[in-house]
XYZ file of C-alpha atoms in Angstrom:
606
model
C 56.171 72.454 53.600
C 56.983 68.837 52.816
C 57.061 67.806 49.187
C 53.860 66.307 47.875
C 52.382 65.465 44.541
C 50.038 67.607 42.557
C 47.614 66.626 39.821
C 48.135 68.851 36.788
C 44.883 68.275 35.006
C 44.680 71.692 33.398
C 47.796 71.786 31.284
C 48.138 68.115 30.417
C 44.527 67.174 29.919
C 42.811 64.790 32.295
C 45.670 62.320 32.424
C 47.614 61.831 35.633
C 50.747 63.900 35.974
C 52.394 64.782 39.239
C 55.232 67.022 40.364
C 56.732 68.447 43.525
C 54.503 71.384 44.313
C 53.936 74.401 46.471
C 50.905 76.574 47.051
C 51.722 78.525 43.906
C 50.752 75.415 41.935
C 47.163 76.009 43.017
C 44.769 78.284 41.178
C 41.021 78.659 40.826
C 41.166 75.657 38.473
C 41.700 73.586 41.634
C 38.418 74.776 43.114
C 35.311 72.574 43.247
C 31.887 74.186 43.550
C 30.063 71.921 45.975
C 26.269 71.804 45.628
C 26.640 74.430 42.944
C 22.906 74.634 42.328
C 22.535 76.419 45.690
C 24.469 79.387 44.306
C 22.353 82.440 43.368
C 23.387 81.857 39.748
C 24.145 78.157 39.271
C 27.009 77.166 36.971
C 27.875 80.683 35.794
C 29.127 81.951 39.168
C 31.643 79.132 39.423
C 32.483 79.205 35.708
C 33.275 82.920 35.633
C 35.239 82.551 38.872
C 37.428 80.139 36.904
C 36.582 76.993 38.875
C 37.835 73.756 37.416
C 35.117 71.549 38.877
C 31.369 71.989 39.400
C 28.900 69.657 41.095
C 25.197 69.181 40.364
C 22.847 66.744 42.156
C 20.049 65.101 40.184
C 16.834 63.199 40.807
C 14.967 61.461 38.010
C 11.292 62.424 38.212
C 8.573 62.703 35.562
C 11.063 61.844 32.814
C 13.295 64.721 33.824
C 16.630 65.036 35.605
C 15.794 67.618 38.250
C 18.372 69.521 40.275
C 18.344 69.621 44.053
C 19.823 68.238 47.244
C 16.561 66.879 48.644
C 13.241 65.947 46.999
C 11.411 68.915 48.520
C 13.755 71.298 46.625
C 12.802 69.975 43.207
C 10.925 72.136 40.716
C 10.191 71.458 37.069
C 12.119 74.533 35.877
C 15.400 73.528 37.548
C 16.749 70.740 35.397
C 20.244 69.458 34.705
C 19.727 70.351 31.072
C 18.682 73.950 31.664
C 21.133 74.841 34.438
C 24.234 72.959 33.256
C 24.130 71.125 29.939
C 22.732 73.982 27.854
C 25.222 76.552 29.225
C 28.122 74.165 28.577
C 26.946 73.560 25.024
C 26.647 77.303 24.406
C 30.205 77.846 25.649
C 31.586 75.064 23.478
C 30.026 76.656 20.410
C 31.224 80.146 21.329
C 34.778 78.953 21.972
C 35.008 76.784 18.855
C 34.909 73.494 20.683
C 36.622 74.507 23.930
C 35.040 75.165 27.291
C 37.105 78.339 27.685
C 38.878 80.669 25.320
C 42.142 79.014 26.344
C 41.877 75.678 24.569
C 44.173 74.002 27.076
C 41.761 74.543 29.956
C 39.311 71.921 31.151
C 36.147 71.688 33.182
C 34.860 68.806 35.263
C 31.125 68.454 35.794
C 30.268 66.141 38.659
C 26.730 64.761 38.327
C 25.593 63.227 41.572
C 22.991 60.466 41.402
C 20.744 61.159 44.386
C 18.434 58.170 44.235
C 18.694 55.131 41.935
C 21.430 55.193 39.325
C 19.654 52.390 37.491
C 17.006 54.873 36.381
C 18.982 58.136 36.551
C 22.017 57.041 34.543
C 20.087 55.642 31.560
C 18.030 58.842 31.488
C 21.247 60.895 31.482
C 22.742 58.780 28.681
C 19.589 59.160 26.570
C 19.635 62.930 27.054
C 23.326 63.304 26.241
C 23.202 60.985 23.216
C 20.165 62.655 21.729
C 20.947 66.346 22.312
C 24.500 66.906 23.532
C 26.943 65.262 21.195
C 28.901 68.525 21.386
C 29.587 67.726 25.050
C 30.204 63.999 24.959
C 32.591 64.258 22.032
C 34.520 67.109 23.607
C 37.874 66.651 25.338
C 37.740 69.833 27.401
C 34.695 68.752 29.414
C 34.786 65.721 31.658
C 31.617 64.187 33.097
C 32.060 62.315 36.380
C 29.218 60.384 37.977
C 29.219 60.555 41.758
C 26.852 59.759 44.598
C 25.011 56.487 44.043
C 27.335 55.087 41.426
C 27.442 51.625 39.847
C 29.840 49.002 41.118
C 33.176 48.967 39.278
C 32.169 45.805 37.475
C 29.298 47.754 35.916
C 31.364 50.631 34.522
C 31.692 48.828 31.190
C 27.929 48.984 30.753
C 27.998 52.743 30.264
C 29.400 54.941 27.476
C 33.099 55.738 27.503
C 32.386 59.461 27.836
C 31.151 58.892 31.388
C 33.667 58.597 34.224
C 32.973 57.587 37.800
C 33.941 58.908 41.203
C 36.500 56.632 42.807
C 36.384 55.090 46.267
C 39.740 54.468 47.958
C 38.295 51.515 49.902
C 37.654 49.600 46.666
C 40.004 47.796 44.337
C 39.834 48.415 40.597
C 41.045 46.408 37.670
C 43.102 48.350 35.104
C 40.062 48.750 32.844
C 37.889 49.841 35.744
C 40.520 52.301 37.011
C 40.633 53.854 33.552
C 36.990 54.853 34.072
C 37.644 56.474 37.463
C 37.652 60.239 36.896
C 38.853 61.210 40.369
C 38.835 59.924 43.911
C 36.514 61.621 46.391
C 36.644 60.893 50.094
C 34.772 62.100 53.176
C 37.272 63.980 55.323
C 35.535 62.723 58.462
C 36.775 59.205 57.680
C 40.305 60.457 58.382
C 40.042 63.237 60.940
C 37.746 64.931 63.440
C 39.546 68.221 62.811
C 37.245 71.264 62.672
C 39.452 73.324 60.375
C 41.007 75.439 63.119
C 44.668 75.084 63.875
C 46.130 71.942 62.357
C 45.135 68.287 62.297
C 46.580 65.903 64.847
C 49.709 64.295 63.480
C 48.182 60.827 63.224
C 45.117 62.227 61.445
C 47.206 64.327 59.087
C 49.177 61.191 58.248
C 45.931 59.424 57.289
C 44.886 62.267 55.005
C 48.297 62.375 53.352
C 48.234 58.616 52.889
C 44.854 58.903 51.152
C 46.366 61.502 48.815
C 49.346 59.248 48.195
C 47.117 56.272 47.390
C 45.088 58.302 44.898
C 48.213 59.639 43.233
C 49.793 56.186 43.041
C 46.790 55.197 40.947
C 47.262 58.206 38.715
C 44.215 60.095 39.964
C 43.417 63.381 41.633
C 41.589 63.509 44.941
C 39.191 65.819 46.739
C 37.801 65.623 50.257
C 34.153 66.408 50.830
C 32.545 67.421 54.099
C 35.618 69.522 54.875
C 35.623 72.812 56.804
C 35.219 75.690 54.403
C 37.394 78.689 55.313
C 40.928 79.950 54.745
C 42.800 77.990 57.397
C 41.096 74.773 56.308
C 41.956 75.425 52.655
C 45.588 75.982 53.620
C 45.764 72.692 55.489
C 44.076 70.750 52.697
C 46.525 72.175 50.164
C 49.366 71.375 52.520
C 48.120 67.784 52.663
C 48.072 67.623 48.872
C 44.349 67.641 48.084
C 44.071 68.414 44.376
C 40.657 70.069 44.531
C 39.267 72.228 47.326
C 35.544 71.873 47.974
C 33.649 75.048 48.721
C 30.222 76.601 49.003
C 31.929 80.026 49.158
C 32.859 80.707 45.560
C 33.911 84.382 45.795
C 35.934 83.810 48.957
C 37.837 80.767 47.700
C 38.391 82.373 44.295
C 39.902 85.470 45.906
C 42.028 83.310 48.186
C 43.413 81.182 45.351
C 43.950 84.108 43.011
C 46.101 85.821 45.629
C 48.375 82.839 46.231
C 51.122 83.976 43.817
C 51.347 87.247 45.740
C 50.887 85.776 49.212
C 53.381 82.927 49.130
C 57.063 83.662 49.558
C 59.774 81.086 49.091
C 63.265 82.144 50.025
C 66.020 81.134 47.630
C 68.846 82.666 49.653
C 69.404 83.813 53.195
C 71.946 85.944 55.018
C 73.563 85.599 58.395
C 72.265 88.262 60.749
C 74.827 90.391 62.533
C 75.844 89.144 65.963
C 75.773 92.225 68.197
C 78.692 92.593 70.581
C 76.734 94.326 73.353
C 79.699 96.486 74.385
C 79.464 98.956 77.248
C 77.744 101.819 75.475
C 78.110 105.387 76.640
C 75.162 106.593 78.666
C 74.580 109.609 76.452
C 74.107 109.037 72.742
C 75.994 111.239 70.307
C 74.406 109.808 67.160
C 70.938 108.485 66.325
C 69.902 106.215 63.480
C 66.107 106.047 63.128
C 65.074 103.293 60.719
C 61.445 103.277 59.619
C 59.929 100.254 57.912
C 56.791 101.788 56.438
C 53.623 99.740 56.927
C 55.350 97.042 58.958
C 54.155 95.489 62.212
C 55.021 92.230 63.954
C 53.409 89.890 61.354
C 55.525 91.371 58.561
C 58.650 91.193 60.705
C 58.031 87.572 61.610
C 57.451 86.797 57.947
C 60.884 88.219 57.129
C 62.385 86.278 60.036
C 60.855 83.084 58.668
C 61.934 83.847 55.112
C 65.508 84.275 56.342
C 65.259 80.855 58.000
C 64.886 82.069 61.552
C 67.284 84.984 61.547
C 66.753 88.739 61.565
C 68.948 91.612 62.692
C 65.959 93.474 64.074
C 65.111 90.597 66.403
C 68.617 90.729 67.862
C 68.006 94.192 69.258
C 67.471 93.650 73.008
C 65.114 96.508 73.878
C 61.579 96.358 72.529
C 58.438 98.405 72.891
C 55.047 99.008 71.321
C 53.935 102.279 69.790
C 50.378 103.490 69.242
C 49.798 104.863 65.756
C 46.536 106.818 65.710
C 46.657 110.396 64.406
C 45.012 113.489 65.856
C 41.884 113.114 63.731
C 41.763 109.417 62.810
C 41.940 106.032 64.497
C 43.852 104.817 61.435
C 46.768 107.060 60.584
C 48.614 107.655 57.351
C 52.360 108.148 57.016
C 52.243 111.941 57.205
C 51.086 112.273 60.825
C 52.751 108.946 61.636
C 56.268 110.246 61.045
C 55.426 113.800 62.105
C 54.923 112.274 65.548
C 58.534 111.021 65.418
C 59.952 114.269 64.054
C 58.069 116.712 66.293
C 56.496 114.926 69.254
C 53.047 116.189 68.196
C 50.049 114.258 66.908
C 48.615 115.895 63.830
C 45.945 115.205 61.231
C 46.059 112.752 58.382
C 47.744 114.254 55.302
C 49.540 116.888 57.441
C 53.318 117.073 57.170
C 55.350 118.795 59.891
C 52.442 120.978 61.044
C 50.034 120.745 63.962
C 46.269 120.103 63.558
C 45.746 123.839 63.016
C 48.357 123.895 60.264
C 51.013 125.688 62.323
C 54.613 124.659 61.483
C 56.280 122.472 64.098
C 59.906 122.459 65.212
C 61.296 119.313 63.646
C 64.030 117.080 64.950
C 66.713 118.057 62.359
C 66.063 121.746 63.118
C 66.527 121.177 66.841
C 69.624 119.041 66.321
C 71.211 121.545 63.929
C 71.189 124.112 66.722
C 73.412 121.711 68.670
C 75.754 121.192 65.731
C 74.325 117.753 64.886
C 73.976 117.066 61.147
C 71.121 115.130 59.550
C 70.613 112.847 56.585
C 67.354 111.439 55.225
C 67.112 108.343 53.014
C 64.037 106.731 51.456
C 63.246 104.007 48.944
C 60.320 106.196 47.961
C 60.585 109.629 46.443
C 62.278 112.448 48.326
C 58.960 114.184 49.016
C 57.149 111.127 50.343
C 55.447 111.805 53.636
C 58.036 110.072 55.806
C 61.170 111.946 54.699
C 59.150 115.143 54.199
C 58.064 114.986 57.842
C 61.661 115.722 58.824
C 62.184 118.824 56.684
C 58.885 120.279 55.426
C 55.712 121.948 56.710
C 52.420 121.613 54.830
C 48.848 120.451 55.299
C 48.961 118.604 51.965
C 51.328 115.666 51.722
C 50.723 115.439 47.956
C 52.102 118.902 47.174
C 55.472 117.490 46.116
C 56.858 120.652 44.528
C 56.142 122.825 47.564
C 57.583 120.153 49.850
C 60.812 119.804 47.885
C 61.374 123.568 47.774
C 61.441 123.572 51.580
C 64.450 121.281 51.632
C 66.627 124.241 50.662
C 65.871 126.003 53.959
C 65.731 122.935 56.162
C 69.373 122.564 57.059
C 69.293 118.811 56.384
C 72.660 117.902 54.890
C 71.704 114.854 52.763
C 68.362 113.920 51.242
C 68.321 110.759 49.111
C 65.484 109.009 47.348
C 63.693 108.978 44.010
C 62.705 112.121 42.070
C 59.229 113.470 42.709
C 59.102 116.426 40.321
C 61.217 117.845 37.519
C 63.083 120.834 38.880
C 62.888 124.111 36.987
C 66.040 126.112 36.315
C 64.982 128.644 38.958
C 64.540 125.868 41.519
C 67.954 124.450 40.682
C 69.484 127.881 41.143
C 67.847 128.218 44.546
C 69.316 124.897 45.637
C 72.684 125.911 44.242
C 72.579 129.150 46.222
C 72.098 127.074 49.364
C 75.205 125.035 48.421
C 73.090 121.992 47.602
C 74.525 119.680 44.958
C 71.914 117.764 42.965
C 72.577 114.232 41.736
C 70.474 111.732 39.789
C 72.616 108.710 40.583
C 73.484 107.665 44.108
C 76.495 105.658 42.978
C 78.319 108.687 41.616
C 76.875 111.278 44.001
C 79.340 113.314 46.037
C 78.069 113.013 49.607
C 81.018 114.959 50.953
C 80.017 118.376 49.671
C 78.258 121.029 51.724
C 74.822 119.455 51.106
C 73.458 116.842 48.714
C 70.088 116.171 47.104
C 70.106 112.735 45.457
C 67.077 112.060 43.275
C 67.882 108.633 41.854
C 65.087 106.907 39.852
C 66.499 103.569 40.980
C 65.608 104.322 44.595
C 61.878 103.694 44.199
C 62.191 100.459 42.243
C 61.458 97.169 43.944
C 64.417 95.362 45.450
C 64.693 92.921 42.542
C 65.556 95.884 40.292
C 67.006 98.296 42.857
C 69.518 95.868 44.373
C 71.674 97.209 47.192
C 70.740 100.858 46.706
C 69.455 101.273 50.266
C 72.408 99.782 52.108
C 74.932 101.444 49.775
C 73.307 104.855 50.207
C 73.010 104.314 53.939
C 76.697 103.416 54.250
C 77.797 106.434 52.196
C 75.627 108.726 54.315
C 76.901 107.125 57.504
C 80.520 107.506 56.409
C 80.127 111.217 55.675
C 77.948 112.236 58.625
C 79.962 110.274 61.186
C 82.862 112.680 60.573
C 80.895 115.425 62.283
C 82.404 115.797 65.746
C 79.139 116.814 67.398
C 77.177 113.875 66.072
C 74.623 112.984 63.449
C 71.040 111.920 62.888
C 70.019 109.580 60.056
C 66.478 108.633 59.154
C 66.392 105.688 56.717
C 63.026 104.540 55.411
C 61.983 101.363 53.631
C 59.111 102.880 51.685
C 58.313 100.026 49.336
C 57.329 97.712 52.170
C 54.219 99.856 52.449
C 53.768 100.286 48.694
C 53.826 96.533 48.108
C 51.403 95.905 50.949
C 49.019 98.408 49.366
C 49.234 96.293 46.200
C 48.808 93.044 48.159
C 52.270 92.012 46.939
C 53.253 90.202 50.097
C 56.283 88.444 48.612
C 57.772 91.675 47.317
C 57.210 93.235 50.728
C 59.281 90.453 52.294
C 62.134 91.161 49.860
C 62.004 94.842 50.816
C 62.014 94.085 54.523
C 64.980 91.735 54.247
C 66.878 94.441 52.359
C 65.977 96.906 55.116
C 67.108 94.440 57.777
C 70.562 94.204 56.223
C 70.849 97.969 56.569
C 69.759 97.588 60.208
C 72.607 95.124 60.709
C 75.056 97.662 59.314
C 73.744 100.293 61.751
C 74.105 97.883 64.670
C 77.690 97.115 63.668
C 78.473 100.828 63.608
C 76.891 101.210 67.050
C 79.148 98.471 68.405
C 82.228 100.108 66.916
C 81.252 103.648 67.913
C 79.691 102.931 71.330
C 77.785 106.209 71.450
C 75.149 105.593 68.796
C 71.471 104.792 69.298
C 69.735 102.657 66.657
C 65.921 102.574 66.582
C 63.702 100.476 64.318
C 60.032 101.398 64.105
C 57.130 101.806 61.712
C 54.664 104.629 61.280
C 51.690 102.253 60.930
C 50.664 98.779 59.778
C 49.434 98.126 56.247
C 47.502 95.177 54.919
C 46.122 93.537 58.041
C 48.577 90.704 57.466
C 47.846 87.229 58.818
C 50.455 84.472 58.612
C 48.718 81.206 57.743
C 51.558 78.811 57.030
C 55.319 78.682 56.826
C 58.526 76.762 57.359
C 61.470 78.181 59.297
C 63.825 75.596 57.791
C 63.118 76.370 54.140
C 62.199 80.038 54.417
C 58.703 79.508 53.065
C 55.872 81.758 54.273
C 52.224 81.977 53.274
C 50.100 84.936 54.323
C 46.800 86.627 53.710
C 45.906 90.312 53.810
C 42.559 91.571 55.048
C 42.903 94.968 53.352
C 45.007 96.905 50.883
C 45.185 99.912 53.190
C 46.437 100.947 56.605
C 45.121 99.497 59.858
C 45.099 100.763 63.426
C 47.469 98.101 64.749
C 50.180 99.343 67.098
C 53.706 98.712 65.833
C 56.796 97.213 67.393
C 59.794 99.308 68.400
C 63.322 97.907 68.660
C 66.379 99.700 70.000
C 70.096 99.054 70.365
C 73.021 101.087 71.647
C 73.298 104.176 73.821
C 69.978 104.972 75.497
C 68.155 101.987 73.971
C 66.619 101.058 77.329
C 64.364 104.125 77.052
C 62.309 102.456 74.323
C 60.822 99.671 76.429
C 57.084 99.720 77.133
C 53.842 100.797 75.517
C 53.627 104.431 74.484
C 52.335 107.006 72.029
C 54.263 107.425 68.786
C 54.989 110.996 69.868
C 57.081 109.623 72.746
C 59.730 108.507 70.245
C 60.662 112.151 69.643
C 61.164 112.817 73.335
C 63.031 109.571 73.935
C 65.489 110.452 71.149
C 66.148 113.899 72.614
C 66.456 112.417 76.079
C 69.030 109.903 74.821
C 70.984 112.818 73.310
C 70.599 114.766 76.555
C 68.836 117.584 74.692
C 65.830 119.378 76.093
C 62.919 119.801 73.630
């Protein structure tokens, strides 16, 4: 996004202060409650949502300032005093002279003169002077007169505590400009845009110029009559509007509150691996299955954008689409999702390595072991998470971590690496020892070359910022050891925290996780080029978050997204393949087909 200026009225008072900004500069304090009196609970809904600006329309009738948009809406019990001035005064008393508990925060009250300011304004001044000194002497509340406002030459006729809505088509003397509280402009004067897509370039330029003109005069600006939904808010922020008008308080509040989690700005990037596309052997000897939990095409494209238009995954030439539903649900969870990959059978949600009746299934590592092929499982979750467990355990309860981990001893999987799930008893440790399984709590010092290894490293399940290169380092160590097996190997490597962060609506952290995963994908592709008989597959078990990409910049690595849920969705997921047998993964198919395609690539009958 191009640099623009942003009015910081919250931290530095109501003076003009501007800085290069991004969406993360916006908060609910930049929200303006348009026609606030139409809300079910006027004033308080916007106030408790944290809005920085609230608008009330007034008519002067029967010696009262009545609230409403049109005369027919007016009733004697809906007055400016009752709905707005009294609540503000109560808050100022409760907060010891501040509008909010945080004394640095401000509130703007727009009071729109709906008929004749010559009668309405004097009535307002009389009311404020006689009963609301606590408001007019307060620096955390700003009163701006809008609607039918006096000419600039008349500003001096009214008390200094009143400010006026500015008009960009007028010129103001320095004294008059001092009384302008903000500039407001009808968006329709600049564009016919309906809020969908983006504005035409020439119209966007007009809007940005209006913002620039307001900022040059040291004032904030808002556009009224603007479309009122997420895409429109994004475009108005992108244009530099300081306040976003809305009639949808809960929706805009939720949108703005999520910005810190939904905007990602890349500070570094890496060069994706350039595959050599050698002549691969027809039959694969080795398979690397890489599962990005919760990831579908929107998440992948976000990572591609964040890395400034480069991603290892997108350099894999064979692509497909996999259905994700489970045996008993349109929306799957990870347990049946990866069981489909490990067994070729659709099972129920929560079921690990068993069919819908709870009968244990023959899993891929078991089948491969019979052919002398060794297996390793890696996860940035714990070692009993559903995805790795699907390749070595059998249970109808994915949460039974202790029972799942005990089954590793009899699974025949050579390496299992992830975070600890349970504290092992001495008897459990002895059982593992009897199966020649070495247990390690640190991947860096773990001996992967022994008979078998169980690495339960607490670092594994940390977010990338804390975990660092754990995934790629563990993957490379596993690859180095297993590739010595003459009959081949199978590695399943899972990015678990992509899904975990999507469940928490931590979009930015998900992008970090996916970029880390993609570097491991690049390492697998390099090995495939060198080895020429290795198949690399990238897939997900399901999509999480219902991610929508609303804005971004491929040059700077900036991406802005929105999630529709904090849970799984039914979206199909993308499949990418490279190396020996990769051509088998083209098309649209059930997730169970992945199992059969892997065996077919290895020339093994199920």
